Amino acid sequence: MHSARSPNGHKSGDKFDRFEKWLRDNGARFDQLEIKVYDDGSSSSSRGRGDDSNEEKKDTVTKDEGEESEMRGVHALSHIPPNTLVMSIPRKCLITVEMGQATPIGQAILNSDLDLDAPKHIFLMVYLLWDRKVNGKNSFFFPYYEVLPKTLKNMPIFWSKGELAELNGSYLQQQIADRNQAIAEDYRAICEVAPQMRELATLEEFKWARMCVCSRNFGLQIDGHRTSALVPHADMLNHYRPRETKWTFDEDRQAFTITSLQHIGNGSQIYDSYGQKCNHRFLLNYGFAVEDNRELDGFCPNEVPLELYISPDDPLLNEKLEFWTRGEISDKSQGASGRGTTRIQSVNAPESFGAPPLLKRIRVCVSSNENTRLLFSLLRALACNGPELNALASPVSASCGPIVRGDDRSSANVARSLFGFPELPSSNSVLTGSPIPFGATYHRSCRDIRHPVSLRNERAALRLLLQIVERHLSEYSTTLAADVTDLLDELAYPRFSNKRHAKIQVRGEKEVLHHFARWATTGLEVLDVIEEELQEERGSIEVSSTGRVSVVSHEERPSFDYMIQRMEEDAESRDIGHHTIVRYCADVLGSLRREEFKNIRRQRLLQQEQPRARTSSGRIWRSHEPGSSNR
């Protein structure tokens, strides 16, 4: 039997011996594993992983003098090959949602139909609190309760004011406050339908249970039913990406199992992957932030929420506000969990911004993903002038028009085609009952502007993006460069400390903001080149009195194609963020450039045709002059 030991070899207490014996007596198997308690924050890992910057611990509390360390990990007692079953925890040792629902408090909650934050978590914590209080040391799970962390001081909802101040400028501060409020509201609501909850736990104990469950539960499928469970021992595995183990509930074994995916060396720590997540989710839900939160392909899932709203000084405020809110069904805030998967949130704007009551918050990372496309759609809507907004937002249908007749319809469709919209329905199609194309009846919202509107609009959108980024950066108390320097000082910012995790979080947010600042400035520089090329193309057209078109040559200068080529060559040695900017400039701005050149060529053809039309018209007119021969 392998008792829990600190990395220096001293026993950390008999409770881990009792815990492991309880599991083994009930059929659990983990013969190649041992639990270690870390006294000094070191992982004592022999993997040769350098600074272990991708490894984090969910119980990362720096202990005060006289306190027991809450930093644990699971290590291999021998070499473990791939596809080895390293842990098996029988079903009877799991605490499930259904067990919480079966308690008197769980039944009261179910019968009252309360609207709670994360209901599955609620039922797990209800069982945890109820069983600990009612059965105490006689509980079947008492050996498990003994080894659960006592304080969870690493969780941001328990941070001191000084520790929270390290997050100044970060929206995570608001999410922490929201989480605290949501937990308090759940506690009060449960106490109203089940007054005995007050006897089981205070609000602080309720918060402890909430974060215990939040950071340790597993989503499982048992008997074909989706549930969540607390799994003793398995919940002590710390996080590392890429994953090196996999877990599941094995119906044949009727047990929760963990299997190795690669070689794990003797003495090495064994990890679980908590998934690909932004650091704000790791910090809020698990109490840590990953130093280098990158995937093997270089992608970093760290996000920052950007807040967009219509300026109260915008002359098109009312028109844009209608378009801005179109299609919004229920725009409640995300709630306390702050999961960040919702692409757009509509909430009340802070008064300090002097903004109208509605803003949209969208989380973006260093990637050209769906949220980034939504961001640019919103920016283009905000950047619209009158004609652009009318083309984007005006409903087009048989019932509400606009219905355009004759030549007016033709010219209107040319204008709409330049913006990428469907043709307007003709009066004949309405009067005769002919089908109207689906696209003509589709009402756009501000989320749907997935292609540039015009050169002017795209330039205005990029300038707006730069303003938004600069506004967000100005709210932090330190710069990105200062954060990078601070994190080199492990005396001032000790490893696994709350202070360091806060610094890692805000540094990651600033990295994303700097990426979008670089995106905006690079895009504006490319637009300058495109404008110069277009101006040259327009200025190169000289039309003689006879209608002959000649092209005037200009001095050579770096072209759009040359600029993109240099950017693409540079992208091979730069980060993934630079690559997304290059693709935007080459594909999005390049498409806009091609359309503008086509427009200039159309104008050139029209200029060629107009003198011929005048000449032809003149000959016809002269043939009917008085005194002319008509024989």
XYZ file of N, CA and C in Angstrom, residues 12-178:
501
model
N 2.471 12.835 4.686
C 1.684 14.045 4.869
C 0.493 13.799 5.787
N 0.302 12.571 6.290
C -0.809 12.315 7.214
C -1.460 10.979 6.931
N -2.135 10.445 7.951
C -2.764 9.144 7.831
C -4.058 9.180 7.021
N -4.634 10.360 6.823
C -5.924 10.423 6.127
C -5.823 9.894 4.703
N -4.682 10.064 4.035
C -4.531 9.533 2.688
C -4.419 8.010 2.705
N -3.788 7.481 3.771
C -3.759 6.013 3.927
C -5.177 5.472 4.067
N -5.981 6.115 4.912
C -7.362 5.675 5.101
C -8.156 5.809 3.804
N -7.900 6.879 3.078
C -8.599 7.116 1.813
C -8.294 6.012 0.802
N -7.017 5.697 0.623
C -6.644 4.661 -0.338
C -7.140 3.286 0.106
N -7.090 3.002 1.401
C -7.591 1.712 1.909
C -9.090 1.597 1.650
N -9.828 2.682 1.909
C -11.281 2.680 1.646
C -11.570 2.355 0.186
N -10.844 2.962 -0.736
C -11.053 2.694 -2.151
C -10.738 1.249 -2.501
N -9.606 0.749 -2.016
C -9.215 -0.626 -2.332
C -10.197 -1.626 -1.730
N -10.636 -1.375 -0.512
C -11.582 -2.290 0.125
C -12.894 -2.382 -0.652
N -13.190 -1.339 -1.447
C -14.437 -1.328 -2.213
C -14.230 -1.601 -3.700
N -13.059 -2.158 -4.026
C -12.834 -2.672 -5.378
C -12.081 -1.759 -6.315
N -11.576 -0.625 -5.840
C -10.812 0.278 -6.708
C -9.434 -0.302 -6.988
N -8.871 0.052 -8.166
C -7.545 -0.422 -8.551
C -6.722 0.751 -9.071
N -5.558 0.951 -8.449
C -4.623 1.998 -8.886
C -3.224 1.603 -8.399
N -2.851 0.350 -8.684
C -1.646 -0.244 -8.109
C -0.365 0.471 -8.535
N -0.377 1.131 -9.695
C 0.850 1.770 -10.185
C 0.908 3.266 -9.845
N 0.017 3.717 -8.958
C -0.081 5.149 -8.676
C 0.140 5.447 -7.205
N 0.605 6.651 -6.922
C 0.659 7.162 -5.561
C 0.298 8.644 -5.560
N -0.295 9.085 -4.465
C -0.649 10.490 -4.290
C 0.513 11.192 -3.594
N 0.872 12.374 -4.091
C 1.896 13.175 -3.450
C 1.329 14.532 -3.069
N 1.779 15.020 -1.925
C 1.408 16.359 -1.463
C 2.642 17.234 -1.577
N 2.497 18.410 -2.226
C 3.636 19.278 -2.490
C 3.716 20.375 -1.442
N 4.813 20.384 -0.716
C 4.990 21.370 0.344
C 5.411 22.732 -0.193
N 6.180 22.735 -1.287
C 6.777 23.987 -1.752
C 6.287 24.417 -3.122
N 5.243 23.763 -3.652
C 4.717 24.151 -4.960
C 5.417 23.484 -6.111
N 6.425 22.637 -5.838
C 7.110 21.961 -6.933
C 6.348 20.707 -7.285
N 6.421 20.306 -8.539
C 5.711 19.110 -8.974
C 6.539 17.857 -8.822
N 7.855 18.020 -8.563
C 8.751 16.875 -8.434
C 8.637 15.942 -9.621
N 8.449 16.519 -10.790
C 8.253 15.709 -11.991
C 9.592 15.372 -12.613
N 9.720 14.161 -13.117
C 10.962 13.738 -13.765
C 10.789 13.596 -15.265
N 9.825 14.318 -15.820
C 9.542 14.152 -17.243
C 10.534 14.886 -18.116
N 11.308 15.799 -17.552
C 12.210 16.578 -18.378
C 11.453 17.555 -19.242
N 10.446 18.202 -18.680
C 9.561 19.060 -19.443
C 9.949 20.521 -19.315
N 11.139 20.806 -18.883
C 11.539 22.199 -18.731
C 10.847 22.818 -17.539
N 10.149 23.940 -17.796
C 9.501 24.646 -16.696
C 8.068 24.185 -16.457
N 7.645 23.121 -17.142
C 6.285 22.592 -16.952
C 5.236 23.674 -17.089
N 5.405 24.552 -18.089
C 4.521 25.714 -18.190
C 3.118 25.352 -18.645
N 2.917 24.143 -19.149
C 1.573 23.728 -19.541
C 0.889 22.909 -18.456
N 1.585 22.691 -17.336
C 1.032 21.867 -16.263
C 0.505 22.766 -15.156
N -0.721 22.491 -14.720
C -1.283 23.289 -13.632
C -2.052 22.386 -12.682
N -2.186 22.873 -11.460
C -2.828 22.111 -10.395
C -4.113 22.798 -9.968
N -5.175 22.033 -9.816
C -6.450 22.641 -9.423
C -6.436 23.051 -7.954
N -5.645 22.374 -7.123
C -5.566 22.722 -5.701
C -4.230 23.425 -5.468
N -4.139 24.671 -5.928
C -2.853 25.361 -5.919
C -2.831 26.449 -4.853
N -2.960 26.040 -3.598
C -2.974 27.008 -2.512
C -1.588 27.088 -1.891
N -1.011 28.282 -1.882
C 0.240 28.485 -1.164
C -0.082 28.533 0.319
N 0.434 27.575 1.073
C -0.010 27.438 2.473
C 0.624 28.500 3.358
N -0.138 28.927 4.361
C 0.393 29.778 5.403
C 1.114 28.913 6.422
N 1.913 29.546 7.256
C 2.671 28.801 8.257
C 1.705 28.054 9.175
N 1.979 26.775 9.376
C 1.138 25.965 10.251
C -0.011 25.300 9.536
N -0.298 25.704 8.276
C -1.389 25.105 7.521
C -0.895 23.898 6.740
N -1.814 22.986 6.483
C -1.501 21.822 5.663
C -1.583 22.193 4.195
N -0.641 21.749 3.416
C -0.640 22.053 1.992
C -1.830 21.396 1.311
N -2.417 22.134 0.365
C -3.534 21.585 -0.415
C -3.112 21.312 -1.855
N -1.807 21.249 -2.090
C -1.306 20.971 -3.438
C -0.967 19.497 -3.541
N -1.707 18.821 -4.431
C -1.515 17.372 -4.573
C -1.320 17.007 -6.035
N -0.861 15.815 -6.256
C -0.740 15.255 -7.592
C -0.647 13.751 -7.509
N -0.809 13.103 -8.652
C -0.747 11.645 -8.726
C 0.455 11.262 -9.579
N 1.282 10.368 -9.068
C 2.528 9.980 -9.740
C 2.570 8.484 -10.018
N 3.399 8.116 -11.006
C 3.565 6.707 -11.384
C 4.624 6.063 -10.499
N 4.330 4.856 -10.024
C 5.289 4.103 -9.216
C 6.217 3.270 -10.073
N 5.893 3.137 -11.350
C 6.734 2.389 -12.287
C 6.427 2.893 -13.691
N 7.188 2.451 -14.669
C 6.919 2.842 -16.046
C 5.559 2.303 -16.479
N 4.771 3.187 -17.143
C 3.435 2.803 -17.603
C 3.393 2.911 -19.119
N 3.194 1.808 -19.836
C 3.114 1.845 -21.304
C 1.783 2.449 -21.763
N 1.682 2.778 -23.047
C 0.393 3.255 -23.576
C -0.688 2.182 -23.452
N -1.945 2.645 -23.429
C -3.118 1.758 -23.379
C -3.137 0.874 -22.137
N -2.626 1.402 -21.037
C -2.657 0.692 -19.767
C -3.773 1.259 -18.894
N -4.563 0.401 -18.309
C -5.593 0.840 -17.376
C -4.894 1.224 -16.079
N -4.848 2.507 -15.774
C -4.085 2.957 -14.608
C -4.969 3.188 -13.391
N -6.272 3.313 -13.609
C -7.164 3.551 -12.477
C -8.546 3.007 -12.787
N -9.172 2.394 -11.788
C -10.544 1.914 -11.899
C -11.238 2.191 -10.562
N -12.266 3.053 -10.604
C -13.010 3.418 -9.391
C -14.434 2.896 -9.547
N -14.860 1.961 -8.694
C -16.181 1.334 -8.864
C -17.323 2.328 -8.692
N -18.426 1.996 -9.307
C -19.587 2.887 -9.334
C -20.046 3.284 -7.940
N -19.946 2.368 -6.983
C -20.473 2.685 -5.652
C -19.643 3.735 -4.923
N -18.449 4.021 -5.435
C -17.604 5.056 -4.828
C -17.811 6.423 -5.483
N -18.720 6.501 -6.456
C -19.005 7.764 -7.136
C -20.187 8.466 -6.476
N -20.136 9.785 -6.401
C -21.280 10.596 -5.973
C -21.885 11.205 -7.226
N -23.145 10.890 -7.502
C -23.785 11.326 -8.744
C -24.895 12.342 -8.485
N -25.328 12.985 -9.562
C -26.417 13.961 -9.501
C -27.667 13.330 -8.899
N -27.940 12.111 -9.296
C -29.162 11.445 -8.844
C -29.165 11.233 -7.330
N -27.999 11.040 -6.747
C -27.917 10.875 -5.297
C -28.295 12.177 -4.591
N -27.892 13.295 -5.159
C -28.273 14.582 -4.592
C -29.753 14.861 -4.753
N -30.306 14.441 -5.879
C -31.742 14.641 -6.100
C -32.587 13.818 -5.130
N -32.040 12.705 -4.670
C -32.798 11.813 -3.780
C -32.819 12.298 -2.334
N -32.002 13.269 -1.977
C -32.001 13.785 -0.604
C -33.250 14.625 -0.364
N -33.627 14.864 0.879
C -34.807 15.711 1.156
C -34.682 17.103 0.528
N -33.486 17.685 0.584
C -33.299 19.013 -0.012
C -33.381 18.916 -1.532
N -32.809 17.852 -2.094
C -32.893 17.656 -3.543
C -34.324 17.523 -4.010
N -35.126 16.794 -3.247
C -36.540 16.637 -3.598
C -37.284 17.972 -3.513
N -36.937 18.763 -2.532
C -37.580 20.069 -2.388
C -37.229 20.973 -3.568
N -35.997 20.899 -4.018
C -35.579 21.702 -5.168
C -36.313 21.251 -6.429
N -36.389 19.935 -6.634
C -37.070 19.407 -7.819
C -38.550 19.786 -7.811
N -39.185 19.707 -6.677
C -40.611 20.011 -6.593
C -40.918 21.500 -6.755
N -39.939 22.336 -6.459
C -40.162 23.788 -6.543
C -39.835 24.351 -7.913
N -39.134 23.580 -8.725
C -38.764 24.018 -10.082
C -37.992 25.337 -10.044
N -36.990 25.404 -9.173
C -36.166 26.608 -9.070
C -35.301 26.780 -10.315
N -35.064 28.026 -10.678
C -34.155 28.351 -11.776
C -32.780 28.610 -11.181
N -31.927 27.585 -11.174
C -30.637 27.661 -10.504
C -29.495 27.713 -11.511
N -28.384 28.282 -11.090
C -27.176 28.308 -11.902
C -26.504 26.939 -11.820
N -26.310 26.262 -12.969
C -25.664 24.941 -13.030
C -26.354 23.928 -12.118
N -27.577 23.498 -12.461
C -28.354 22.593 -11.586
C -27.632 21.296 -11.249
N -26.915 20.695 -12.206
C -26.223 19.435 -11.896
C -25.216 19.637 -10.779
N -24.493 20.747 -10.826
C -23.538 21.031 -9.761
C -24.260 21.196 -8.427
N -25.422 21.824 -8.465
C -26.188 22.054 -7.240
C -26.520 20.729 -6.555
N -26.979 19.746 -7.319
C -27.383 18.480 -6.702
C -26.179 17.712 -6.153
N -25.030 17.833 -6.820
C -23.828 17.188 -6.287
C -23.426 17.831 -4.960
N -23.452 19.160 -4.906
C -23.042 19.819 -3.675
C -24.078 19.634 -2.575
N -25.344 19.501 -2.944
C -26.375 19.218 -1.934
C -26.084 17.883 -1.256
N -25.729 16.876 -2.060
C -25.415 15.582 -1.442
C -24.179 15.700 -0.562
N -23.170 16.391 -1.067
C -21.930 16.558 -0.327
C -22.192 17.205 1.035
N -22.946 18.297 1.039
C -23.227 19.012 2.288
C -24.159 18.206 3.205
N -25.183 17.596 2.609
C -26.165 16.837 3.390
C -25.521 15.620 4.051
N -24.760 14.843 3.287
C -24.171 13.609 3.797
C -23.124 13.908 4.870
N -22.312 14.941 4.636
C -21.291 15.301 5.628
C -21.928 15.719 6.954
N -23.041 16.429 6.861
C -23.685 16.939 8.076
C -24.519 15.869 8.773
N -25.304 15.133 7.999
C -26.235 14.165 8.591
C -25.513 12.911 9.059
N -24.618 12.375 8.247
C -23.973 11.099 8.574
C -22.585 11.259 9.198
N -21.951 12.396 8.956
C -20.662 12.660 9.596
C -19.648 11.565 9.361
N -18.980 11.139 10.435
C -17.942 10.104 10.309
C -18.515 8.739 9.941
N -19.830 8.581 10.065
C -20.448 7.305 9.690
C -20.768 7.230 8.206
N -20.542 8.312 7.500
C -20.809 8.314 6.064
C -19.889 7.345 5.332
N -20.440 6.670 4.343
C -19.628 5.788 3.490
C -18.497 6.573 2.845
N -18.741 7.845 2.539
C -17.762 8.669 1.826
C -16.859 9.477 2.752
N -16.911 9.215 4.049
C -16.119 10.023 4.975
C -14.622 10.021 4.641
N -13.999 8.896 4.278
C -12.571 8.944 3.915
C -12.292 9.888 2.726
N -13.261 10.000 1.826
C -13.115 10.927 0.703
C -13.245 12.366 1.177
N -14.219 12.634 2.024
C -14.418 13.991 2.534
C -13.177 14.477 3.284
N -12.491 13.557 3.957
C -11.302 13.930 4.732
C -10.198 14.523 3.858
N -10.087 14.062 2.616
C -8.964 14.508 1.781
C -9.349 15.658 0.854
N -10.593 16.080 0.872
C -10.963 17.235 0.063
C -10.286 18.490 0.616
N -9.920 19.438 -0.247
C -9.285 20.675 0.222
C -10.185 21.385 1.231
N -9.579 21.987 2.236
C -10.353 22.610 3.309
C -10.746 24.057 3.001
N -9.965 24.764 2.206
C -10.206 26.207 2.045
C -10.507 26.650 0.617
N -9.833 26.086 -0.373
C -9.961 26.511 -1.770
C -9.639 28.005 -1.932
N -8.601 28.464 -1.247
C -8.223 29.871 -1.327
C -7.685 30.261 -2.704
N -7.395 29.256 -3.526
C -6.930 29.570 -4.889
C -8.076 29.975 -5.813
N -9.323 29.680 -5.427
C -10.464 30.042 -6.260
C -10.720 31.556 -6.171
N -10.854 32.235 -7.306
C -10.994 33.702 -7.281
C -12.135 34.225 -6.426
N -13.213 33.434 -6.229
C -14.319 33.955 -5.409
C -13.904 34.078 -3.948
N -12.771 33.462 -3.567
C -12.274 33.559 -2.199
C -11.044 34.460 -2.085
N -10.656 35.108 -3.176
C -9.456 35.941 -3.145
C -9.657 37.171 -2.260
N -8.535 37.685 -1.768
C -8.556 38.938 -1.010
C -8.690 40.127 -1.961
N -8.972 41.300 -1.410
C -9.080 42.501 -2.238
C -7.765 42.788 -2.959
N -6.662 42.547 -2.268
C -5.359 42.770 -2.891
C -5.118 41.846 -4.071
N -5.524 40.585 -3.925
C -5.352 39.630 -5.030
C -6.265 39.982 -6.188
N -7.493 40.383 -5.901
C -8.421 40.785 -6.960
C -7.925 42.023 -7.686
N -7.219 42.901 -6.976
C -6.701 44.119 -7.601
C -5.691 43.807 -8.695
N -5.069 42.633 -8.628
C -4.133 42.224 -9.687
C -4.852 42.031 -11.018
N -6.177 41.924 -10.973
C -6.972 41.748 -12.192
C -7.563 43.073 -12.689
N -7.121 44.208 -12.149
C -7.669 45.496 -12.574
C -7.629 45.646 -14.090
N -8.761 46.042 -14.660
C -8.864 46.199 -16.103
C -9.441 44.984 -16.801
N -9.454 43.844 -16.111
C -9.949 42.601 -16.710
C -11.436 42.423 -16.429
N -12.171 41.971 -17.427
C -13.591 41.672 -17.241
C -13.789 40.513 -16.273
N -12.735 39.745 -16.015
C -12.832 38.630 -15.076
C -13.234 39.113 -13.691
N -12.861 40.333 -13.331
C -13.303 40.870 -12.045
C -14.827 40.872 -11.944
N -15.490 41.279 -13.024
C -16.949 41.292 -13.031
C -17.505 39.876 -12.986
N -16.853 38.950 -13.699
C -17.324 37.565 -13.690
C -17.217 36.947 -12.299
N -16.159 37.299 -11.567
C -16.004 36.794 -10.199
C -17.124 37.329 -9.317
N -17.405 38.620 -9.465
C -18.508 39.216 -8.694
C -19.837 38.566 -9.067
N -20.029 38.309 -10.367
C -21.261 37.647 -10.816
C -21.367 36.237 -10.244
